[in-house]
Amino acid sequence: MESVMSAPALLIRTFENKDLESVTSLMRELNYPTTLNVLREQMESMACNPGCCNMIAELDGKVVGMIMLRQVKSYTKIDSITQITSLIVTSTCRSQGIGKRLVRGGENWGKQQGSNLLFLTSGNREGLAPAHAFFEHIGFEKAGYQFTKQL
């Protein structure tokens, strides 16, 4: 008798309220300071905004990643553009193509919104080098600097 092994099923889908605790854990894994209540408010606010999209990567029923996106208007671009505001894959599931699939989902959503450009900003901490290499590997190009000022 042959045994059949099946690969884990990866599903990219829209965020649902049942994902809140898992997403909070993902955010904390990357040291984003948040609480369940704060994140609930943010997710509810984004759910009411058609210019925002939050997608989840679910592997065999468990949330293992997420991408947050928003549409941005720019004076330098005619069309709206799509920004990745957050992309997280849990450390135990990295290097399995999950981040790439989440970005592909973001690309598809952006195109549906009329965007022809997907972008993100990132810090320059040494610990972010693997993330930067990932983005370059999947076709992103480094295009400038980010400057910030506390108000």
XYZ file of N, CA and C in Angstrom:
453
model
N 0.837 -1.171 0.000
C 0.000 0.000 0.000
C 0.892 1.248 0.000
N 0.622 2.185 -0.888
C 1.394 3.426 -0.980
C 0.814 4.465 -0.048
N 1.716 5.188 0.611
C 1.222 6.312 1.399
C 1.375 7.575 0.565
N 0.400 8.413 0.649
C 0.401 9.658 -0.109
C 0.618 10.804 0.865
N 1.662 11.578 0.605
C 1.927 12.755 1.438
C 1.478 13.972 0.656
N 0.779 14.844 1.319
C 0.350 16.064 0.638
C 1.089 17.256 1.227
N 1.371 18.213 0.369
C 2.034 19.431 0.803
C 1.050 20.288 1.594
N 1.570 21.069 2.537
C 0.675 21.961 3.270
C -0.018 22.928 2.306
N -1.265 23.221 2.571
C -2.048 24.104 1.705
C -1.892 25.548 2.171
N -1.376 26.414 1.270
C -1.223 27.830 1.566
C -2.366 28.592 0.921
N -3.032 29.399 1.717
C -4.153 30.197 1.239
C -3.848 31.667 1.517
N -3.950 32.508 0.500
C -3.851 33.957 0.667
C -5.277 34.486 0.587
N -5.707 35.161 1.631
C -7.095 35.622 1.704
C -7.165 36.959 2.427
N -8.323 37.559 2.375
C -8.570 38.824 3.052
C -8.652 38.611 4.567
N -8.143 39.580 5.308
C -8.209 39.558 6.766
C -9.649 39.439 7.246
N -9.847 38.653 8.296
C -11.144 38.523 8.961
C -10.938 38.795 10.449
N -11.972 39.189 11.140
C -11.856 39.506 12.569
C -11.291 38.344 13.384
N -11.538 37.130 12.968
C -11.029 35.964 13.697
C -9.502 35.894 13.665
N -8.860 36.668 12.775
C -7.403 36.665 12.636
C -6.706 37.635 13.580
N -7.455 38.407 14.329
C -6.902 39.506 15.108
C -5.791 39.070 16.072
N -6.009 38.021 16.831
C -4.977 37.579 17.782
C -3.725 37.113 17.061
N -3.883 36.390 15.969
C -2.731 35.905 15.204
C -1.940 37.061 14.606
N -2.641 38.061 14.080
C -1.968 39.215 13.487
C -1.250 40.021 14.570
N -1.862 40.151 15.732
C -1.209 40.841 16.848
C 0.092 40.124 17.204
N 0.079 38.815 17.230
C 1.293 38.041 17.513
C 2.353 38.255 16.447
N 1.927 38.297 15.174
C 2.881 38.559 14.094
C 3.522 39.935 14.259
N 2.717 40.936 14.575
C 3.244 42.287 14.756
C 4.251 42.325 15.903
N 3.946 41.655 16.975
C 4.856 41.625 18.131
C 6.141 40.878 17.813
N 6.054 39.877 16.940
C 7.245 39.105 16.571
C 8.308 40.012 15.951
N 7.867 41.040 15.248
C 8.809 41.989 14.645
C 8.948 43.264 15.478
N 8.556 43.171 16.746
C 8.706 44.267 17.706
C 7.900 45.517 17.371
N 6.767 45.346 16.669
C 5.852 46.460 16.487
C 5.037 46.561 17.765
N 5.109 47.682 18.476
C 4.376 47.786 19.745
C 2.875 47.945 19.479
N 2.116 46.949 19.840
C 0.663 47.032 19.670
C -0.016 46.143 20.696
N -1.283 46.384 20.868
C -2.110 45.531 21.715
C -3.279 45.044 20.874
N -3.969 44.076 21.383
C -5.124 43.532 20.681
C -6.168 44.622 20.425
N -6.447 45.452 21.417
C -7.465 46.493 21.259
C -7.041 47.568 20.264
N -5.778 47.977 20.313
C -5.297 48.987 19.378
C -5.359 48.445 17.954
N -4.904 47.215 17.768
C -4.925 46.629 16.435
C -6.356 46.424 15.945
N -7.267 46.062 16.845
C -8.677 45.909 16.469
C -9.204 47.228 15.901
N -8.930 48.332 16.576
C -9.381 49.646 16.098
C -8.782 49.974 14.735
N -7.499 49.705 14.563
C -6.846 49.987 13.291
C -7.437 49.147 12.168
N -7.642 47.874 12.419
C -8.172 46.983 11.391
C -9.614 47.357 11.038
N -10.415 47.735 12.022
C -11.786 48.166 11.749
C -11.796 49.435 10.909
N -10.898 50.358 11.213
C -10.798 51.597 10.449
C -10.403 51.305 8.994
N -9.439 50.413 8.805
C -9.005 50.072 7.453
C -10.088 49.317 6.691
N -10.859 48.502 7.390
C -11.920 47.730 6.734
C -12.967 48.649 6.112
N -13.134 49.837 6.679
C -14.107 50.804 6.162
C -13.544 51.649 5.024
N -12.268 51.496 4.749
C -11.606 52.310 3.732
C -11.336 51.466 2.491
N -11.982 51.753 1.365
C -11.764 50.945 0.163
C -10.348 51.094 -0.404
N -9.589 52.071 0.095
C -8.216 52.256 -0.349
C -7.212 51.474 0.474
N -7.692 50.612 1.356
C -6.823 49.771 2.187
C -7.181 48.306 1.989
N -6.196 47.453 2.130
C -6.416 46.012 2.015
C -5.453 45.281 2.945
N -5.970 44.322 3.679
C -5.158 43.493 4.554
C -5.376 42.035 4.165
N -4.277 41.380 3.810
C -4.357 39.973 3.410
C -3.570 39.100 4.379
N -4.044 37.889 4.509
C -3.478 36.904 5.424
C -2.941 35.722 4.623
N -1.816 35.181 5.078
C -1.320 33.902 4.571
C -1.679 32.860 5.624
N -2.432 31.865 5.200
C -2.885 30.810 6.103
C -2.313 29.486 5.611
N -1.595 28.800 6.464
C -0.969 27.523 6.122
C -1.627 26.439 6.968
N -2.344 25.546 6.303
C -3.076 24.488 6.996
C -3.914 25.029 8.161
N -4.621 26.132 7.901
C -5.533 26.693 8.891
C -4.903 27.618 9.907
N -3.580 27.836 9.843
C -2.897 28.687 10.819
C -2.364 29.928 10.118
N -2.601 31.109 10.705
C -2.096 32.363 10.141
C -0.581 32.402 10.323
N 0.140 32.539 9.196
C 1.611 32.554 9.240
C 2.203 33.812 8.608
N 1.353 34.686 8.070
C 1.860 35.912 7.465
C 0.739 36.871 7.142
N 1.131 38.110 6.833
C 0.159 39.119 6.467
C 0.825 40.220 5.670
N 0.024 40.898 4.881
C 0.458 42.074 4.152
C -0.631 43.122 4.300
N -0.204 44.359 4.561
C -1.129 45.487 4.650
C -0.783 46.437 3.515
N -1.815 46.901 2.822
C -1.627 47.753 1.650
C -2.538 48.965 1.718
N -2.124 50.022 1.014
C -3.008 51.180 0.885
C -2.721 51.896 -0.425
N -3.758 52.513 -0.945
C -3.636 53.311 -2.158
C -3.141 54.699 -1.780
N -2.249 55.239 -2.586
C -1.651 56.545 -2.321
C -1.779 57.396 -3.571
N -2.165 58.630 -3.397
C -2.171 59.599 -4.499
C -0.851 60.354 -4.433
N -0.302 60.669 -5.591
C 0.978 61.354 -5.653
C 0.911 62.474 -6.681
N 1.575 63.561 -6.396
C 1.641 64.656 -7.355
C 2.570 64.321 -8.513
N 3.452 63.347 -8.324
C 4.413 63.004 -9.371
C 3.958 61.854 -10.251
N 2.873 61.187 -9.868
C 2.342 60.069 -10.644
C 0.900 60.370 -11.024
N 0.530 60.051 -12.240
C -0.845 60.287 -12.682
C -1.798 59.312 -12.001
N -1.443 58.039 -12.037
C -2.293 57.011 -11.438
C -2.003 56.905 -9.940
N -2.954 56.327 -9.224
C -2.667 56.045 -7.819
C -1.627 54.931 -7.762
N -0.932 54.873 -6.666
C 0.086 53.839 -6.481
C -0.237 53.079 -5.201
N 0.280 51.871 -5.096
C -0.021 51.021 -3.950
C 1.202 50.893 -3.064
N 1.000 51.126 -1.781
C 2.077 51.024 -0.806
C 1.878 49.795 0.066
N 2.949 49.041 0.233
C 2.965 47.976 1.242
C 3.330 48.672 2.547
N 2.410 48.681 3.498
C 2.703 49.319 4.778
C 3.236 48.320 5.794
N 3.009 47.046 5.547
C 3.521 46.010 6.440
C 3.523 44.671 5.715
N 4.582 43.921 5.908
C 4.673 42.556 5.386
C 5.406 41.731 6.430
N 4.740 40.719 6.934
C 5.324 39.886 7.983
C 5.033 38.425 7.686
N 6.065 37.606 7.793
C 5.921 36.149 7.767
C 6.580 35.648 9.045
N 5.880 34.794 9.769
C 6.427 34.289 11.026
C 7.780 33.620 10.788
N 8.680 33.768 11.742
C 10.070 33.322 11.566
C 10.184 31.837 11.226
N 9.270 31.019 11.710
C 9.349 29.578 11.447
C 8.924 29.206 10.032
N 8.351 30.159 9.295
C 7.848 29.859 7.944
C 8.529 30.681 6.849
N 9.606 31.370 7.187
C 10.289 32.171 6.170
C 11.036 31.277 5.192
N 11.346 31.833 4.034
C 12.079 31.135 2.967
C 11.287 29.968 2.385
N 9.960 30.075 2.422
C 9.095 29.051 1.847
C 8.196 29.608 0.745
N 8.449 30.856 0.338
C 7.660 31.460 -0.723
C 6.403 32.173 -0.247
N 6.183 32.238 1.059
C 4.960 32.841 1.589
C 4.967 34.356 1.374
N 6.084 35.002 1.665
C 6.186 36.446 1.446
C 5.991 36.798 -0.014
N 6.565 36.003 -0.881
C 6.416 36.241 -2.321
C 4.953 36.123 -2.742
N 4.256 35.140 -2.200
C 2.828 34.972 -2.527
C 1.993 36.126 -1.980
N 2.347 36.613 -0.780
C 1.631 37.761 -0.230
C 1.847 38.999 -1.100
N 3.080 39.216 -1.540
C 3.371 40.365 -2.404
C 2.624 40.217 -3.727
N 2.571 39.018 -4.268
C 1.814 38.791 -5.508
C 0.333 39.139 -5.302
N -0.215 38.766 -4.153
C -1.585 39.152 -3.830
C -1.730 40.666 -3.763
N -0.730 41.338 -3.201
C -0.726 42.797 -3.152
C -0.640 43.418 -4.531
N 0.157 42.821 -5.394
C 0.259 43.302 -6.780
C -1.095 43.198 -7.475
N -1.747 42.070 -7.298
C -3.056 41.871 -7.936
C -4.082 42.872 -7.412
N -4.097 43.088 -6.104
C -5.039 44.054 -5.534
C -4.736 45.448 -6.063
N -3.455 45.818 -6.093
C -3.072 47.129 -6.595
C -3.518 47.339 -8.032
N -3.325 46.336 -8.875
C -3.759 46.438 -10.271
C -5.274 46.627 -10.354
N -6.017 45.911 -9.511
C -7.479 46.056 -9.493
C -7.900 47.475 -9.099
N -7.045 48.157 -8.327
C -7.331 49.523 -7.892
C -6.859 50.559 -8.908
N -6.238 50.108 -9.995
C -5.752 51.018 -11.021
C -4.311 51.448 -10.850
N -3.591 50.819 -9.954
C -2.185 51.167 -9.733
C -1.290 50.522 -10.782
N -0.187 51.208 -11.060
C 0.826 50.614 -11.921
C 2.184 50.589 -11.224
N 2.179 50.864 -9.903
C 3.417 50.861 -9.134
C 3.125 50.365 -7.726
N 3.982 49.486 -7.235
C 3.921 48.986 -5.867
C 5.208 49.420 -5.185
N 5.091 50.016 -4.002
C 6.296 50.468 -3.310
C 6.181 50.236 -1.809
N 7.317 50.348 -1.134
C 7.372 50.272 0.315
C 8.540 51.106 0.791
N 8.515 51.461 2.044
C 9.665 52.100 2.660
C 10.157 51.181 3.763
N 11.440 51.297 4.061
C 12.027 50.428 5.070
C 13.123 51.186 5.798
N 13.418 50.747 6.974
C 14.515 51.333 7.731
C 15.858 50.867 7.188
N 16.922 51.403 7.762
C 18.254 51.018 7.312
C 19.044 50.282 8.390
N 18.337 49.727 9.361
C 19.013 48.936 10.394
C 19.655 47.707 9.776
N 20.774 47.330 10.320
C 21.510 46.168 9.813
C 20.652 44.906 9.812
N 19.792 44.766 10.807
C 18.941 43.582 10.913
C 17.916 43.457 9.798
N 17.716 44.519 9.030
C 16.753 44.485 7.935
C 17.377 44.040 6.612
N 18.657 43.771 6.607
C 19.334 43.358 5.366
C 18.663 42.153 4.709
N 18.247 41.123 5.455
C 17.568 39.997 4.795
C 16.256 40.413 4.127
N 15.508 41.321 4.757
C 14.261 41.800 4.149
C 14.561 42.582 2.874
N 15.586 43.410 2.910
C 15.956 44.176 1.714
C 16.373 43.241 0.588
N 17.150 42.221 0.926
C 17.568 41.245 -0.089
C 16.360 40.518 -0.669
N 15.388 40.196 0.169
C 14.170 39.544 -0.301
C 13.458 40.421 -1.328
N 13.256 41.694 -1.001
C 12.542 42.580 -1.923
C 13.296 42.741 -3.240
N 14.598 42.863 -3.190
C 15.370 42.965 -4.424
C 15.274 41.664 -5.219
N 15.276 40.538 -4.530
C 15.181 39.225 -5.182
C 13.872 39.066 -5.957
N 12.784 39.662 -5.437
C 11.493 39.499 -6.122
C 11.176 40.666 -7.053
N 12.180 41.485 -7.365
C 12.012 42.483 -8.412
C 11.887 43.935 -7.993
N 11.931 44.234 -6.711
C 11.889 45.631 -6.281
C 13.259 46.265 -6.505
N 13.269 47.568 -6.757
C 14.505 48.313 -6.931
C 14.607 49.379 -5.850
N 15.806 49.556 -5.328
C 16.046 50.605 -4.348
C 15.930 51.942 -5.069
N 15.131 52.870 -4.526
C 14.867 54.107 -5.262
C 14.833 55.326 -4.352
N 15.821 55.515 -3.515
C 15.863 56.756 -2.760
C 16.053 56.573 -1.276
N 15.732 57.618 -0.575
C 15.894 57.673 0.871
C 14.556 57.999 1.511
N 14.425 57.676 2.767
C 13.256 58.081 3.523
C 13.746 59.001 4.635
N 13.124 60.143 4.755
C 13.451 61.069 5.829
C 12.230 61.199 6.719
N 12.443 61.250 8.017
C 11.324 61.388 8.940
C 11.631 62.491 9.951
N 10.591 63.048 10.536
C 10.736 64.069 11.560
C 9.582 63.931 12.539
N 9.898 63.820 13.794
C 8.867 63.720 14.833
C 8.116 65.030 14.937
N 6.807 64.969 15.076
C 5.980 66.170 15.247
C 5.435 66.244 16.653
